[in-house]
Tab-separated table of C-alpha atoms in Angstrom:
chain	number	residue	atom	x	y	z
A	268	MET	CA	-16.671	3.973	-23.002
A	269	ILE	CA	-17.176	3.665	-19.228
A	270	CYS	CA	-20.587	4.306	-17.721
A	271	LEU	CA	-21.670	2.987	-14.332
A	272	LYS	CA	-25.053	4.055	-13.026
A	273	SER	CA	-25.536	4.916	-9.362
A	274	SER	CA	-27.055	1.459	-8.695
A	275	ASP	CA	-24.057	-0.226	-10.407
A	276	ILE	CA	-21.663	1.678	-8.139
A	277	ILE	CA	-23.587	0.640	-5.028
A	278	ASN	CA	-23.455	-3.002	-6.227
A	279	VAL	CA	-19.662	-2.793	-6.637
A	280	PHE	CA	-19.380	-1.338	-3.128
A	281	ASN	CA	-21.539	-4.087	-1.652
A	282	LYS	CA	-19.534	-6.857	-3.359
A	283	ARG	CA	-16.255	-5.351	-2.137
A	284	VAL	CA	-17.533	-4.997	1.425
A	285	GLU	CA	-18.823	-8.596	1.338
A	286	LYS	CA	-15.340	-9.845	0.418
A	287	LEU	CA	-13.770	-7.513	2.979
A	288	LYS	CA	-15.970	-8.864	5.773
A	289	THR	CA	-15.051	-12.461	4.844
A	290	HIS	CA	-11.332	-11.666	5.174
A	291	TYR	CA	-12.000	-9.689	8.360
A	292	ASN	CA	-13.790	-12.592	10.062
A	293	LYS	CA	-11.032	-14.996	8.981
A	294	LEU	CA	-8.183	-12.886	10.323
A	295	LEU	CA	-9.880	-12.483	13.723
A	296	GLU	CA	-9.456	-16.232	14.338
A	297	GLU	CA	-5.660	-16.248	14.738
A	298	PHE	CA	-4.336	-13.058	13.102
A	299	GLU	CA	-2.473	-15.230	10.596
A	300	ILE	CA	-0.095	-13.397	8.299
A	301	GLU	CA	-1.886	-14.295	5.036
A	302	ASP	CA	-5.333	-13.568	6.473
A	303	ILE	CA	-4.171	-10.086	7.476
A	304	HIS	CA	-2.690	-9.598	4.016
A	305	GLY	CA	-5.970	-10.605	2.347
A	306	PHE	CA	-7.931	-8.158	4.507
A	307	ARG	CA	-5.523	-5.284	3.837
A	308	ILE	CA	-5.576	-5.913	0.073
A	309	GLU	CA	-9.389	-5.751	0.089
A	310	ILE	CA	-9.269	-2.491	2.044
A	311	LYS	CA	-6.820	-1.052	-0.514
A	312	LYS	CA	-9.040	-2.108	-3.409
A	313	LEU	CA	-12.105	-0.639	-1.736
A	314	ARG	CA	-10.325	2.640	-0.947
A	315	ALA	CA	-9.013	2.887	-4.521
A	316	PHE	CA	-12.561	2.499	-5.874
A	317	ILE	CA	-13.817	5.046	-3.339
A	318	ARG	CA	-11.200	7.545	-4.536
A	319	LEU	CA	-12.368	6.980	-8.113
A	320	ILE	CA	-16.047	7.424	-7.248
A	321	ASN	CA	-15.349	10.452	-5.027
A	322	THR	CA	-13.878	12.336	-8.009
A	323	ASN	CA	-15.573	15.735	-8.185
A	324	ILE	CA	-17.915	14.962	-5.264
A	325	PRO	CA	-17.982	17.785	-2.644
A	326	LYS	CA	-15.920	16.983	0.469
A	327	GLU	CA	-18.919	16.822	2.807
A	328	GLU	CA	-20.668	14.302	0.516
A	329	LYS	CA	-17.755	11.938	-0.167
A	330	ILE	CA	-18.044	8.288	0.903
A	331	LYS	CA	-15.561	7.301	3.609
A	332	ILE	CA	-14.468	4.043	5.208
A	333	GLY	CA	-14.496	5.386	8.766
A	334	GLU	CA	-11.840	5.929	11.411
A	335	LYS	CA	-12.466	2.701	13.337
A	336	ILE	CA	-11.860	0.480	10.310
A	337	LYS	CA	-8.830	2.574	9.267
A	338	SER	CA	-7.312	2.308	12.759
A	339	PHE	CA	-7.893	-1.455	12.771
A	340	TYR	CA	-6.300	-1.673	9.306
A	341	ASN	CA	-3.192	0.127	10.596
A	342	THR	CA	-2.944	-2.025	13.723
A	343	VAL	CA	-3.199	-5.349	11.891
A	344	GLY	CA	-0.634	-3.926	9.461
A	345	THR	CA	1.743	-3.501	12.397
A	346	ILE	CA	1.049	-7.107	13.457
A	347	ARG	CA	1.884	-8.343	9.955
A	348	ASN	CA	5.055	-6.236	9.840
A	349	LEU	CA	6.198	-7.817	13.112
A	350	GLN	CA	5.408	-11.296	11.794
A	351	LEU	CA	7.274	-10.653	8.536
A	352	HIS	CA	10.243	-9.245	10.414
A	353	GLN	CA	10.520	-12.334	12.609
A	354	LEU	CA	10.533	-14.475	9.468
A	355	ARG	CA	13.211	-12.205	7.961
A	356	VAL	CA	15.409	-12.497	11.062
A	357	ASN	CA	15.116	-16.294	10.948
A	358	SER	CA	16.084	-16.209	7.266
A	359	LEU	CA	19.081	-13.947	7.991
A	360	CYS	CA	20.239	-16.311	10.733
A	361	ASN	CA	20.176	-19.245	8.310
A	362	GLU	CA	21.936	-17.182	5.666
A	363	MET	CA	24.656	-15.946	8.048
A	364	LEU	CA	24.970	-19.324	9.826
A	365	VAL	CA	24.392	-17.806	13.267
A	366	GLU	CA	22.158	-18.604	16.228
A	367	LYS	CA	18.856	-16.809	16.622
A	368	PRO	CA	18.902	-13.596	18.719
A	369	LEU	CA	16.553	-14.967	21.376
A	370	GLN	CA	16.125	-11.813	23.471
A	371	TYR	CA	15.319	-9.773	20.386
A	372	MET	CA	12.889	-12.359	19.055
A	373	GLN	CA	11.097	-12.379	22.408
A	374	LEU	CA	10.765	-8.592	22.284
A	375	LEU	CA	9.187	-8.833	18.822
A	376	HIS	CA	6.878	-11.646	19.923
A	377	ASN	CA	5.742	-9.659	22.981
A	378	GLU	CA	5.025	-6.604	20.826
A	379	GLU	CA	3.077	-8.785	18.370
A	380	ASN	CA	0.874	-10.109	21.179
A	381	LYS	CA	0.350	-6.587	22.502
A	382	GLN	CA	-0.831	-5.423	19.074
A	383	LYS	CA	-3.102	-8.474	18.694
A	384	ASN	CA	-4.806	-7.631	21.992
A	385	LYS	CA	-5.207	-4.037	20.817
A	386	ALA	CA	-6.716	-5.203	17.509
A	387	GLY	CA	-9.113	-7.503	19.365
A	388	ARG	CA	-10.395	-4.583	21.435
A	389	MET	CA	-10.791	-2.497	18.283
A	390	ALA	CA	-12.771	-5.250	16.558
A	391	ASP	CA	-15.376	-5.137	19.331
A	392	LYS	CA	-16.247	-1.590	18.208
A	393	ILE	CA	-16.377	-2.196	14.444
A	394	SER	CA	-19.754	-2.563	12.754
A	395	PHE	CA	-19.865	-3.541	9.089
A	396	LYS	CA	-23.647	-3.245	9.257
A	397	HIS	CA	-23.201	0.469	9.938
A	398	PHE	CA	-20.791	0.793	7.007
A	399	TRP	CA	-23.168	-1.083	4.691
A	400	LYS	CA	-25.991	1.241	5.751
A	401	LYS	CA	-23.820	4.281	4.982
A	402	ILE	CA	-22.967	2.889	1.526
A	403	ASN	CA	-26.574	2.186	0.638
A	404	HIS	CA	-27.573	5.743	1.609
A	405	PHE	CA	-24.772	7.122	-0.560
A	406	THR	CA	-26.044	8.723	-3.764
A	407	PRO	CA	-23.180	8.897	-6.255
A	408	GLY	CA	-23.678	10.178	-9.759
A	409	LYS	CA	-22.666	8.178	-12.803
A	410	LEU	CA	-19.102	7.070	-13.363
A	411	ASN	CA	-18.607	8.260	-16.919
A	412	THR	CA	-15.794	9.087	-19.329
A	413	GLU	CA	-15.461	12.656	-18.067
A	414	LEU	CA	-14.973	11.596	-14.424
A	415	VAL	CA	-12.534	8.840	-15.365
A	416	LYS	CA	-10.448	11.351	-17.318
A	417	ILE	CA	-10.410	13.716	-14.340
A	418	PHE	CA	-9.319	10.874	-12.040
A	419	VAL	CA	-6.547	9.782	-14.424
A	420	THR	CA	-5.391	13.390	-14.791
A	421	GLN	CA	-5.177	13.747	-10.997
A	422	LYS	CA	-3.113	10.558	-10.703
A	423	GLN	CA	-0.983	11.642	-13.636
A	424	GLN	CA	-0.192	14.962	-11.941
A	425	SER	CA	0.622	13.236	-8.627
A	426	LEU	CA	2.962	10.859	-10.434
A	427	PHE	CA	4.523	13.720	-12.397
A	428	ASP	CA	5.213	15.702	-9.198
A	429	LEU	CA	6.762	12.661	-7.484
A	430	ILE	CA	8.884	11.425	-10.396
A	431	PHE	CA	10.311	14.918	-11.002
A	432	MET	CA	11.533	15.328	-7.419
A	433	VAL	CA	15.245	16.088	-7.119
A	434	GLU	CA	15.736	13.171	-4.721
A	435	TYR	CA	13.518	10.200	-3.977
A	436	SER	CA	13.058	9.833	-0.235
A	437	ASP	CA	11.703	6.595	1.238
A	438	LYS	CA	8.369	8.359	1.702
A	439	ALA	CA	8.302	9.569	-1.926
A	440	LEU	CA	8.910	6.051	-3.246
A	441	HIS	CA	6.079	4.783	-1.064
A	442	GLU	CA	3.799	7.544	-2.399
A	443	ILE	CA	4.671	6.575	-6.003
A	444	ARG	CA	3.674	3.012	-5.183
A	445	LYS	CA	0.342	4.145	-3.742
A	446	VAL	CA	-0.486	6.182	-6.856
A	447	LEU	CA	0.353	3.245	-9.126
A	448	LYS	CA	-1.681	0.850	-6.969
A	449	ASP	CA	-4.700	3.134	-7.381
A	450	LEU	CA	-4.293	2.699	-11.134
A	451	MET	CA	-3.951	-1.087	-10.837
A	452	TYR	CA	-6.960	-1.553	-8.583
A	453	ASN	CA	-9.138	0.566	-10.889
A	454	TRP	CA	-7.681	-0.936	-14.090
A	455	LYS	CA	-11.047	-2.239	-15.270
A	456	TYR	CA	-12.432	1.300	-15.461
A	457	ILE	CA	-9.443	3.426	-16.495
A	458	SER	CA	-6.987	1.346	-18.575
A	459	SER	CA	-8.111	2.706	-21.958
A	460	TYR	CA	-7.313	6.264	-20.815
A	461	LEU	CA	-3.766	5.586	-19.574
A	462	PRO	CA	-1.781	5.567	-22.873
A	463	ALA	CA	-2.390	9.298	-23.343
A	464	ALA	CA	-1.420	10.062	-19.755
A	465	LEU	CA	1.525	7.923	-18.664
A	466	PRO	CA	4.834	6.411	-19.777
A	467	VAL	CA	4.242	3.386	-22.032
A	468	TYR	CA	5.639	1.049	-19.357
A	469	PHE	CA	2.785	1.938	-16.987
A	470	THR	CA	0.080	1.218	-19.559
A	471	ASN	CA	0.799	-2.513	-19.253
A	472	LYS	CA	-0.713	-4.039	-16.101
A	473	LYS	CA	1.978	-6.717	-15.845
A	474	ASN	CA	4.721	-4.064	-15.914
A	475	LEU	CA	2.844	-2.036	-13.353
A	476	ASN	CA	2.632	-5.069	-11.069
A	477	VAL	CA	6.369	-5.792	-11.434
A	478	PHE	CA	7.360	-2.220	-10.575
A	479	THR	CA	4.941	-1.843	-7.639
A	480	SER	CA	6.181	-5.194	-6.286
A	481	LYS	CA	9.737	-3.869	-6.394
A	482	LEU	CA	8.649	-0.725	-4.577
A	483	GLY	CA	6.855	-2.977	-2.077
A	484	GLU	CA	10.042	-4.947	-1.421
A	485	PHE	CA	11.869	-1.675	-0.852
A	486	HIS	CA	9.210	-0.538	1.623
A	487	ASP	CA	9.475	-3.882	3.446
A	488	LEU	CA	13.220	-3.248	3.882
A	489	CYS	CA	12.464	0.195	5.306
A	490	ILE	CA	10.115	-1.403	7.848
A	491	ALA	CA	12.667	-4.105	8.714
A	492	LEU	CA	15.311	-1.461	9.389
A	493	TYR	CA	12.837	0.364	11.637
A	494	PHE	CA	12.666	-2.744	13.827
A	495	PHE	CA	16.456	-2.625	14.168
A	496	ASN	CA	16.406	0.888	15.611
A	497	THR	CA	17.764	1.799	19.043
A	498	VAL	CA	14.322	1.497	20.694
A	499	TYR	CA	14.642	-2.271	20.218
A	500	ILE	CA	18.390	-2.890	20.176
A	501	GLU	CA	19.088	-0.889	23.350
A	502	LYS	CA	16.781	-3.246	25.258
A	503	ILE	CA	19.097	-6.185	24.521
A	504	ALA	CA	21.376	-6.966	27.493
A	505	ASP	CA	23.556	-9.526	25.689
A	506	GLU	CA	26.369	-7.621	23.900
A	507	LYS	CA	27.054	-10.522	21.547
A	508	GLU	CA	23.414	-10.545	20.445
A	509	LYS	CA	23.452	-6.764	20.062
A	510	LYS	CA	26.469	-6.988	17.720
A	511	LEU	CA	24.709	-9.663	15.678
A	512	LEU	CA	21.652	-7.428	15.288
A	513	LEU	CA	23.838	-4.527	14.159
A	514	SER	CA	25.498	-6.747	11.536
A	515	MET	CA	22.043	-7.798	10.294
A	516	MET	CA	21.019	-4.158	10.117
A	517	LEU	CA	24.101	-3.285	8.041
A	518	LYS	CA	23.346	-6.145	5.679
A	519	LEU	CA	19.808	-4.879	5.138
A	520	GLU	CA	21.042	-1.317	4.644
A	521	ARG	CA	23.327	-2.532	1.852
A	522	MET	CA	20.410	-4.391	0.258
A	523	LYS	CA	18.269	-1.281	0.526
A	524	GLY	CA	20.981	0.842	-1.102
A	525	MET	CA	21.281	-1.556	-4.052
A	526	MET	CA	17.527	-1.679	-4.498
A	527	ARG	CA	17.279	2.113	-4.325
A	528	GLU	CA	19.819	2.418	-7.175
A	529	GLU	CA	17.827	-0.029	-9.284
A	530	ILE	CA	14.568	1.862	-8.655
A	531	ASN	CA	16.218	5.234	-9.305
A	532	THR	CA	17.462	3.965	-12.686
A	533	LEU	CA	13.920	2.977	-13.672
A	534	LEU	CA	12.491	6.286	-12.458
A	535	THR	CA	15.091	8.196	-14.483
A	536	TYR	CA	13.918	6.297	-17.562
A	537	PHE	CA	10.273	7.144	-16.783
A	538	LYS	CA	11.216	10.781	-16.201
A	539	GLN	CA	12.901	10.979	-19.610
A	540	GLU	CA	9.785	9.643	-21.303
A	541	MET	CA	7.555	12.072	-19.420
A	542	GLU	CA	9.840	14.929	-20.443
A	543	ARG	CA	9.034	14.094	-24.061
A	544	LYS	CA	5.368	14.750	-23.288
A	545	ASP	CA	3.467	17.926	-22.608
A	546	ILE	CA	0.403	18.664	-20.478
A	547	ARG	CA	-2.488	19.808	-22.648
A	548	GLN	CA	-6.116	19.795	-21.574
A	549	GLY	CA	-5.244	17.814	-18.470
A	550	LEU	CA	-3.623	14.815	-20.216
A	551	TYR	CA	-0.120	14.191	-21.528
A	552	VAL	CA	0.046	14.047	-25.317
A	553	ARG	CA	2.956	13.444	-27.656
A	554	MET	CA	4.847	16.587	-28.595
A	555	GLU	CA	5.234	17.185	-32.318
């Protein structure tokens, strides 16, 4: 049985923010790809815990991260996406035995530097001391069995609505991943309540990690294809380079299509299992 007192919840918040600040200070040194990743993971874990604790708390009383930190999170995410895309282009060049598209790579590098400067200006306005103060003035109730069940039921319904869509758009697949990540990051508090609510596959943390990783790879392909859009390609003067970029884009689109089929097959399996369950008292239970 789960039961965290108000003081326990504040302690969890403080430990998470301590780790978050460590990653934040590290990434500000050079905006290295792994440092950004570490910071963003800590933000996701913190936000997942906040969503759990905010269950049944009135809107005006809910704890929030704050717009400045969220905006910084999004900007450093863009920096990381640009860095990952440059690595992907280099990998594609090696794979296709072609020269690097120098004009295109310069465009990406310039945009990366622009976003780094933007993030630096944002960092000047961020105060973790203010956030800590807000947390320590927050007065949550207990995290008990009842609240955990409500949280799991909410995630269950979100997952149900997404999995039973007629078609899975890129956005829908990303939303499924976010719901499942909320379950993973709060595993310590909710795992014993998942078997009654979700397909058996999702009640195993290792399985959950494998599937969310696959959805993450799919999302990365979506982002890569965004960087091959006309906003970038039309700026390339060299026609030979432009043709190379279009061939890379087609290659990634084929990869995305194959991955989508694989994910759709898994989701169809999950849908079939969920169809064998019924919603009663807020949780799925086996039908007789």
